């Protein structure tokens, strides 16, 4: 009798990123996204020397690396202020000048507009720059320098603070689940999100993940490109 080898199983895609302007297309499974997030945690813990309770400002647009930054910062126990426009019924915290930050993540084209609103951080990383501006390190290359950092089991608890104002993981999770319910997301669904209009991570990351759905981020997509992505990616819901 011949030897039969079981076919290799391909892990489904959890997050897809499309940029119509640059042609960038990234597909990440849950384990791949988790690995990227663990590298960010390594950067924060080992590279920056940060600890639980330290403050991070994440002023980045929807992007696969933004997802890794957020998940890595949370897994490292940091309190994170989020970029994004408020949504009805959701309490959104944005960075304020009265809060000191230990690390800042910002898109290169937004640095000037934010420097007047927040104090200088000890560690600064930029996204979307061929060369990082003076005083900033390129985010993607900085992350690539570090091996994954795996936090101790049980580090994240529902009652732990996830933002500088003390909002807990449990509260954030409840808000994400409520938003997923509003959108109508269920396990196995696929959500297409317009990066230009849906910047808050509750919409493009936490809501779909809370429902067991995957997400497709469409950057720089006009209505025609957005509709084409909905067809090619076989999405079930969209946020334009």
mmCIF file of C-alpha atoms in Angstrom, residues 14-225:
data_model
loop_
_atom_site.group_PDB
_atom_site.id
_atom_site.type_symbol
_atom_site.label_atom_id
_atom_site.label_comp_id
_atom_site.label_asym_id
_atom_site.label_seq_id
_atom_site.Cartn_x
_atom_site.Cartn_y
_atom_site.Cartn_z
ATOM 1 C CA UNK A 14 -7.713 37.341 8.632
ATOM 2 C CA UNK A 15 -6.606 40.762 7.362
ATOM 3 C CA UNK A 16 -6.081 41.986 3.793
ATOM 4 C CA UNK A 17 -4.639 45.369 2.875
ATOM 5 C CA UNK A 18 -4.978 46.934 -0.590
ATOM 6 C CA UNK A 19 -3.531 50.316 -1.576
ATOM 7 C CA UNK A 20 -4.809 51.429 -4.977
ATOM 8 C CA UNK A 21 -2.217 54.211 -5.178
ATOM 9 C CA UNK A 22 0.916 52.132 -4.549
ATOM 10 C CA UNK A 23 -0.287 48.668 -5.551
ATOM 11 C CA UNK A 24 0.614 47.259 -2.134
ATOM 12 C CA UNK A 25 -1.349 44.084 -1.361
ATOM 13 C CA UNK A 26 -0.799 42.154 1.866
ATOM 14 C CA UNK A 27 -2.700 39.106 3.134
ATOM 15 C CA UNK A 28 -2.161 38.016 6.729
ATOM 16 C CA UNK A 29 -3.506 34.988 8.557
ATOM 17 C CA UNK A 30 -4.189 35.132 12.283
ATOM 18 C CA UNK A 31 -0.837 33.532 13.090
ATOM 19 C CA UNK A 32 1.044 35.862 10.716
ATOM 20 C CA UNK A 33 -0.610 38.953 12.189
ATOM 21 C CA UNK A 34 0.079 37.601 15.662
ATOM 22 C CA UNK A 35 3.743 37.137 14.752
ATOM 23 C CA UNK A 36 3.991 40.738 13.536
ATOM 24 C CA UNK A 37 2.314 41.963 16.728
ATOM 25 C CA UNK A 38 4.765 39.939 18.821
ATOM 26 C CA UNK A 39 7.661 41.609 16.969
ATOM 27 C CA UNK A 40 6.182 45.015 17.828
ATOM 28 C CA UNK A 41 5.952 43.907 21.459
ATOM 29 C CA UNK A 42 9.629 42.934 21.236
ATOM 30 C CA UNK A 43 10.489 46.374 19.878
ATOM 31 C CA UNK A 44 8.600 48.056 22.721
ATOM 32 C CA UNK A 45 9.886 45.836 25.533
ATOM 33 C CA UNK A 46 13.453 45.131 24.454
ATOM 34 C CA UNK A 47 14.191 47.989 22.067
ATOM 35 C CA UNK A 48 12.484 50.805 23.965
ATOM 36 C CA UNK A 49 12.612 49.367 27.479
ATOM 37 C CA UNK A 50 8.908 50.047 28.060
ATOM 38 C CA UNK A 51 6.807 48.336 30.720
ATOM 39 C CA UNK A 52 3.156 47.764 31.580
ATOM 40 C CA UNK A 53 1.299 51.017 32.082
ATOM 41 C CA UNK A 54 3.571 53.124 29.862
ATOM 42 C CA UNK A 55 1.792 55.345 27.339
ATOM 43 C CA UNK A 56 1.694 55.058 23.561
ATOM 44 C CA UNK A 57 0.132 57.377 20.972
ATOM 45 C CA UNK A 58 -0.831 55.560 17.762
ATOM 46 C CA UNK A 59 -1.555 58.175 15.093
ATOM 47 C CA UNK A 60 -1.610 55.857 12.099
ATOM 48 C CA UNK A 61 -4.185 55.271 9.340
ATOM 49 C CA UNK A 62 -5.787 51.848 8.769
ATOM 50 C CA UNK A 63 -2.959 49.585 7.605
ATOM 51 C CA UNK A 64 -1.768 46.049 8.264
ATOM 52 C CA UNK A 65 1.193 47.395 10.229
ATOM 53 C CA UNK A 66 -1.112 49.602 12.304
ATOM 54 C CA UNK A 67 -2.985 46.457 13.340
ATOM 55 C CA UNK A 68 0.316 44.875 14.411
ATOM 56 C CA UNK A 69 1.313 48.022 16.337
ATOM 57 C CA UNK A 70 -1.958 48.138 18.245
ATOM 58 C CA UNK A 71 -2.009 44.449 19.068
ATOM 59 C CA UNK A 72 1.673 44.504 20.019
ATOM 60 C CA UNK A 73 1.281 47.549 22.258
ATOM 61 C CA UNK A 74 -1.730 46.063 24.009
ATOM 62 C CA UNK A 75 -0.027 42.711 24.503
ATOM 63 C CA UNK A 76 2.943 44.542 26.039
ATOM 64 C CA UNK A 77 0.551 46.158 28.524
ATOM 65 C CA UNK A 78 0.825 49.722 27.222
ATOM 66 C CA UNK A 79 -1.976 52.262 27.509
ATOM 67 C CA UNK A 80 -2.768 53.426 23.992
ATOM 68 C CA UNK A 81 -4.344 56.631 22.689
ATOM 69 C CA UNK A 82 -5.981 56.059 19.329
ATOM 70 C CA UNK A 83 -6.196 57.960 16.061
ATOM 71 C CA UNK A 84 -9.672 58.260 14.590
ATOM 72 C CA UNK A 85 -12.888 60.184 14.272
ATOM 73 C CA UNK A 86 -15.550 59.679 16.914
ATOM 74 C CA UNK A 87 -18.507 57.455 16.085
ATOM 75 C CA UNK A 88 -21.985 58.029 17.498
ATOM 76 C CA UNK A 89 -22.321 56.121 20.751
ATOM 77 C CA UNK A 90 -18.589 55.478 21.101
ATOM 78 C CA UNK A 91 -16.356 57.328 23.523
ATOM 79 C CA UNK A 92 -13.174 58.038 21.552
ATOM 80 C CA UNK A 93 -10.007 59.280 23.210
ATOM 81 C CA UNK A 94 -7.513 61.203 21.115
ATOM 82 C CA UNK A 95 -4.061 62.285 22.309
ATOM 83 C CA UNK A 96 -4.018 65.533 24.246
ATOM 84 C CA UNK A 97 -1.234 67.917 25.133
ATOM 85 C CA UNK A 98 -1.687 67.274 28.850
ATOM 86 C CA UNK A 99 -0.550 63.646 28.577
ATOM 87 C CA UNK A 100 3.089 62.561 28.401
ATOM 88 C CA UNK A 101 3.864 59.707 26.008
ATOM 89 C CA UNK A 102 6.638 57.140 26.108
ATOM 90 C CA UNK A 103 6.328 56.153 22.438
ATOM 91 C CA UNK A 104 4.735 57.755 19.396
ATOM 92 C CA UNK A 105 3.735 56.036 16.147
ATOM 93 C CA UNK A 106 2.745 58.490 13.415
ATOM 94 C CA UNK A 107 2.393 58.551 9.630
ATOM 95 C CA UNK A 108 5.149 60.723 8.141
ATOM 96 C CA UNK A 109 2.680 63.040 6.387
ATOM 97 C CA UNK A 110 0.907 63.760 9.700
ATOM 98 C CA UNK A 111 3.905 64.544 11.880
ATOM 99 C CA UNK A 112 3.715 68.318 11.490
ATOM 100 C CA UNK A 113 0.019 68.573 12.313
ATOM 101 C CA UNK A 114 0.360 66.514 15.491
ATOM 102 C CA UNK A 115 3.537 67.894 17.044
ATOM 103 C CA UNK A 116 1.728 70.977 18.348
ATOM 104 C CA UNK A 117 -0.917 68.824 20.041
ATOM 105 C CA UNK A 118 1.211 66.325 21.889
ATOM 106 C CA UNK A 119 4.526 66.532 23.750
ATOM 107 C CA UNK A 120 7.664 64.949 22.382
ATOM 108 C CA UNK A 121 7.789 61.223 23.108
ATOM 109 C CA UNK A 122 10.894 59.350 24.237
ATOM 110 C CA UNK A 123 10.671 56.998 21.250
ATOM 111 C CA UNK A 124 9.288 58.044 17.847
ATOM 112 C CA UNK A 125 8.493 55.904 14.803
ATOM 113 C CA UNK A 126 7.138 56.948 11.417
ATOM 114 C CA UNK A 127 5.214 55.135 8.698
ATOM 115 C CA UNK A 128 5.077 55.855 4.950
ATOM 116 C CA UNK A 129 8.471 57.545 4.608
ATOM 117 C CA UNK A 130 11.258 56.481 2.271
ATOM 118 C CA UNK A 131 13.565 58.053 4.814
ATOM 119 C CA UNK A 132 12.363 58.640 8.364
ATOM 120 C CA UNK A 133 12.255 62.344 9.316
ATOM 121 C CA UNK A 134 14.929 63.586 11.697
ATOM 122 C CA UNK A 135 14.289 62.215 15.174
ATOM 123 C CA UNK A 136 12.048 59.411 13.882
ATOM 124 C CA UNK A 137 12.864 55.805 13.044
ATOM 125 C CA UNK A 138 11.231 53.987 10.157
ATOM 126 C CA UNK A 139 8.589 51.794 11.748
ATOM 127 C CA UNK A 140 8.710 48.746 9.511
ATOM 128 C CA UNK A 141 12.510 48.429 9.548
ATOM 129 C CA UNK A 142 12.576 48.941 13.322
ATOM 130 C CA UNK A 143 10.034 46.162 13.857
ATOM 131 C CA UNK A 144 11.968 43.797 11.578
ATOM 132 C CA UNK A 145 14.998 44.016 13.880
ATOM 133 C CA UNK A 146 13.237 42.215 16.721
ATOM 134 C CA UNK A 147 12.266 38.643 17.423
ATOM 135 C CA UNK A 148 8.708 38.039 18.659
ATOM 136 C CA UNK A 149 8.145 38.816 22.329
ATOM 137 C CA UNK A 150 5.565 36.547 23.927
ATOM 138 C CA UNK A 151 3.943 38.050 27.032
ATOM 139 C CA UNK A 152 3.423 35.931 30.106
ATOM 140 C CA UNK A 153 0.106 34.008 30.151
ATOM 141 C CA UNK A 154 -2.716 35.927 31.757
ATOM 142 C CA UNK A 155 -1.047 39.339 31.301
ATOM 143 C CA UNK A 156 -4.128 40.901 29.715
ATOM 144 C CA UNK A 157 -7.227 40.939 31.908
ATOM 145 C CA UNK A 158 -10.674 42.414 31.252
ATOM 146 C CA UNK A 159 -10.225 44.920 34.061
ATOM 147 C CA UNK A 160 -6.836 46.194 32.863
ATOM 148 C CA UNK A 161 -6.693 49.712 31.438
ATOM 149 C CA UNK A 162 -6.228 49.893 27.677
ATOM 150 C CA UNK A 163 -6.196 53.703 27.295
ATOM 151 C CA UNK A 164 -4.569 56.495 29.325
ATOM 152 C CA UNK A 165 -7.945 57.553 30.730
ATOM 153 C CA UNK A 166 -8.472 54.117 32.303
ATOM 154 C CA UNK A 167 -10.912 52.549 29.823
ATOM 155 C CA UNK A 168 -10.592 48.778 30.298
ATOM 156 C CA UNK A 169 -10.115 45.954 27.840
ATOM 157 C CA UNK A 170 -13.543 44.657 28.860
ATOM 158 C CA UNK A 171 -15.224 47.970 28.056
ATOM 159 C CA UNK A 172 -13.406 48.259 24.746
ATOM 160 C CA UNK A 173 -14.395 44.711 23.838
ATOM 161 C CA UNK A 174 -18.046 45.436 24.647
ATOM 162 C CA UNK A 175 -17.991 48.537 22.415
ATOM 163 C CA UNK A 176 -16.427 46.537 19.573
ATOM 164 C CA UNK A 177 -19.058 43.794 19.927
ATOM 165 C CA UNK A 178 -21.835 46.405 19.931
ATOM 166 C CA UNK A 179 -20.466 47.951 16.739
ATOM 167 C CA UNK A 180 -20.173 44.531 15.095
ATOM 168 C CA UNK A 181 -23.824 43.936 15.958
ATOM 169 C CA UNK A 182 -24.806 47.252 14.371
ATOM 170 C CA UNK A 183 -22.968 46.329 11.182
ATOM 171 C CA UNK A 184 -24.498 42.854 11.254
ATOM 172 C CA UNK A 185 -21.213 40.938 11.348
ATOM 173 C CA UNK A 186 -21.115 37.229 12.151
ATOM 174 C CA UNK A 187 -18.412 34.597 12.221
ATOM 175 C CA UNK A 188 -17.035 33.928 8.741
ATOM 176 C CA UNK A 189 -18.146 37.293 7.329
ATOM 177 C CA UNK A 190 -15.704 39.490 5.435
ATOM 178 C CA UNK A 191 -15.795 43.255 5.989
ATOM 179 C CA UNK A 192 -14.525 45.750 3.394
ATOM 180 C CA UNK A 193 -13.471 49.069 4.954
ATOM 181 C CA UNK A 194 -12.651 52.401 3.311
ATOM 182 C CA UNK A 195 -9.429 53.509 5.013
ATOM 183 C CA UNK A 196 -10.059 57.166 4.166
ATOM 184 C CA UNK A 197 -13.329 57.447 6.092
ATOM 185 C CA UNK A 198 -13.187 54.708 8.757
ATOM 186 C CA UNK A 199 -9.984 55.496 10.639
ATOM 187 C CA UNK A 200 -10.843 54.373 14.142
ATOM 188 C CA UNK A 201 -9.553 50.837 14.916
ATOM 189 C CA UNK A 202 -12.863 49.970 16.551
ATOM 190 C CA UNK A 203 -14.357 49.978 13.056
ATOM 191 C CA UNK A 204 -11.684 48.395 10.885
ATOM 192 C CA UNK A 205 -10.056 46.001 13.371
ATOM 193 C CA UNK A 206 -11.753 45.342 16.698
ATOM 194 C CA UNK A 207 -15.376 45.078 15.552
ATOM 195 C CA UNK A 208 -14.726 42.424 12.877
ATOM 196 C CA UNK A 209 -12.337 40.489 15.120
ATOM 197 C CA UNK A 210 -14.867 40.478 17.957
ATOM 198 C CA UNK A 211 -17.403 38.858 15.615
ATOM 199 C CA UNK A 212 -14.999 36.302 14.161
ATOM 200 C CA UNK A 213 -15.005 38.077 10.797
ATOM 201 C CA UNK A 214 -12.073 38.941 8.537
ATOM 202 C CA UNK A 215 -11.371 42.418 7.184
ATOM 203 C CA UNK A 216 -10.229 43.984 3.906
ATOM 204 C CA UNK A 217 -8.737 47.485 4.179
ATOM 205 C CA UNK A 218 -9.055 49.587 1.020
ATOM 206 C CA UNK A 219 -6.643 52.534 0.911
ATOM 207 C CA UNK A 220 -6.831 55.272 -1.749
ATOM 208 C CA UNK A 221 -9.727 53.496 -3.463
ATOM 209 C CA UNK A 222 -12.222 55.483 -5.534
ATOM 210 C CA UNK A 223 -15.813 54.168 -5.734
ATOM 211 C CA UNK A 224 -15.030 52.054 -8.785
ATOM 212 C CA UNK A 225 -11.967 50.468 -7.173
#
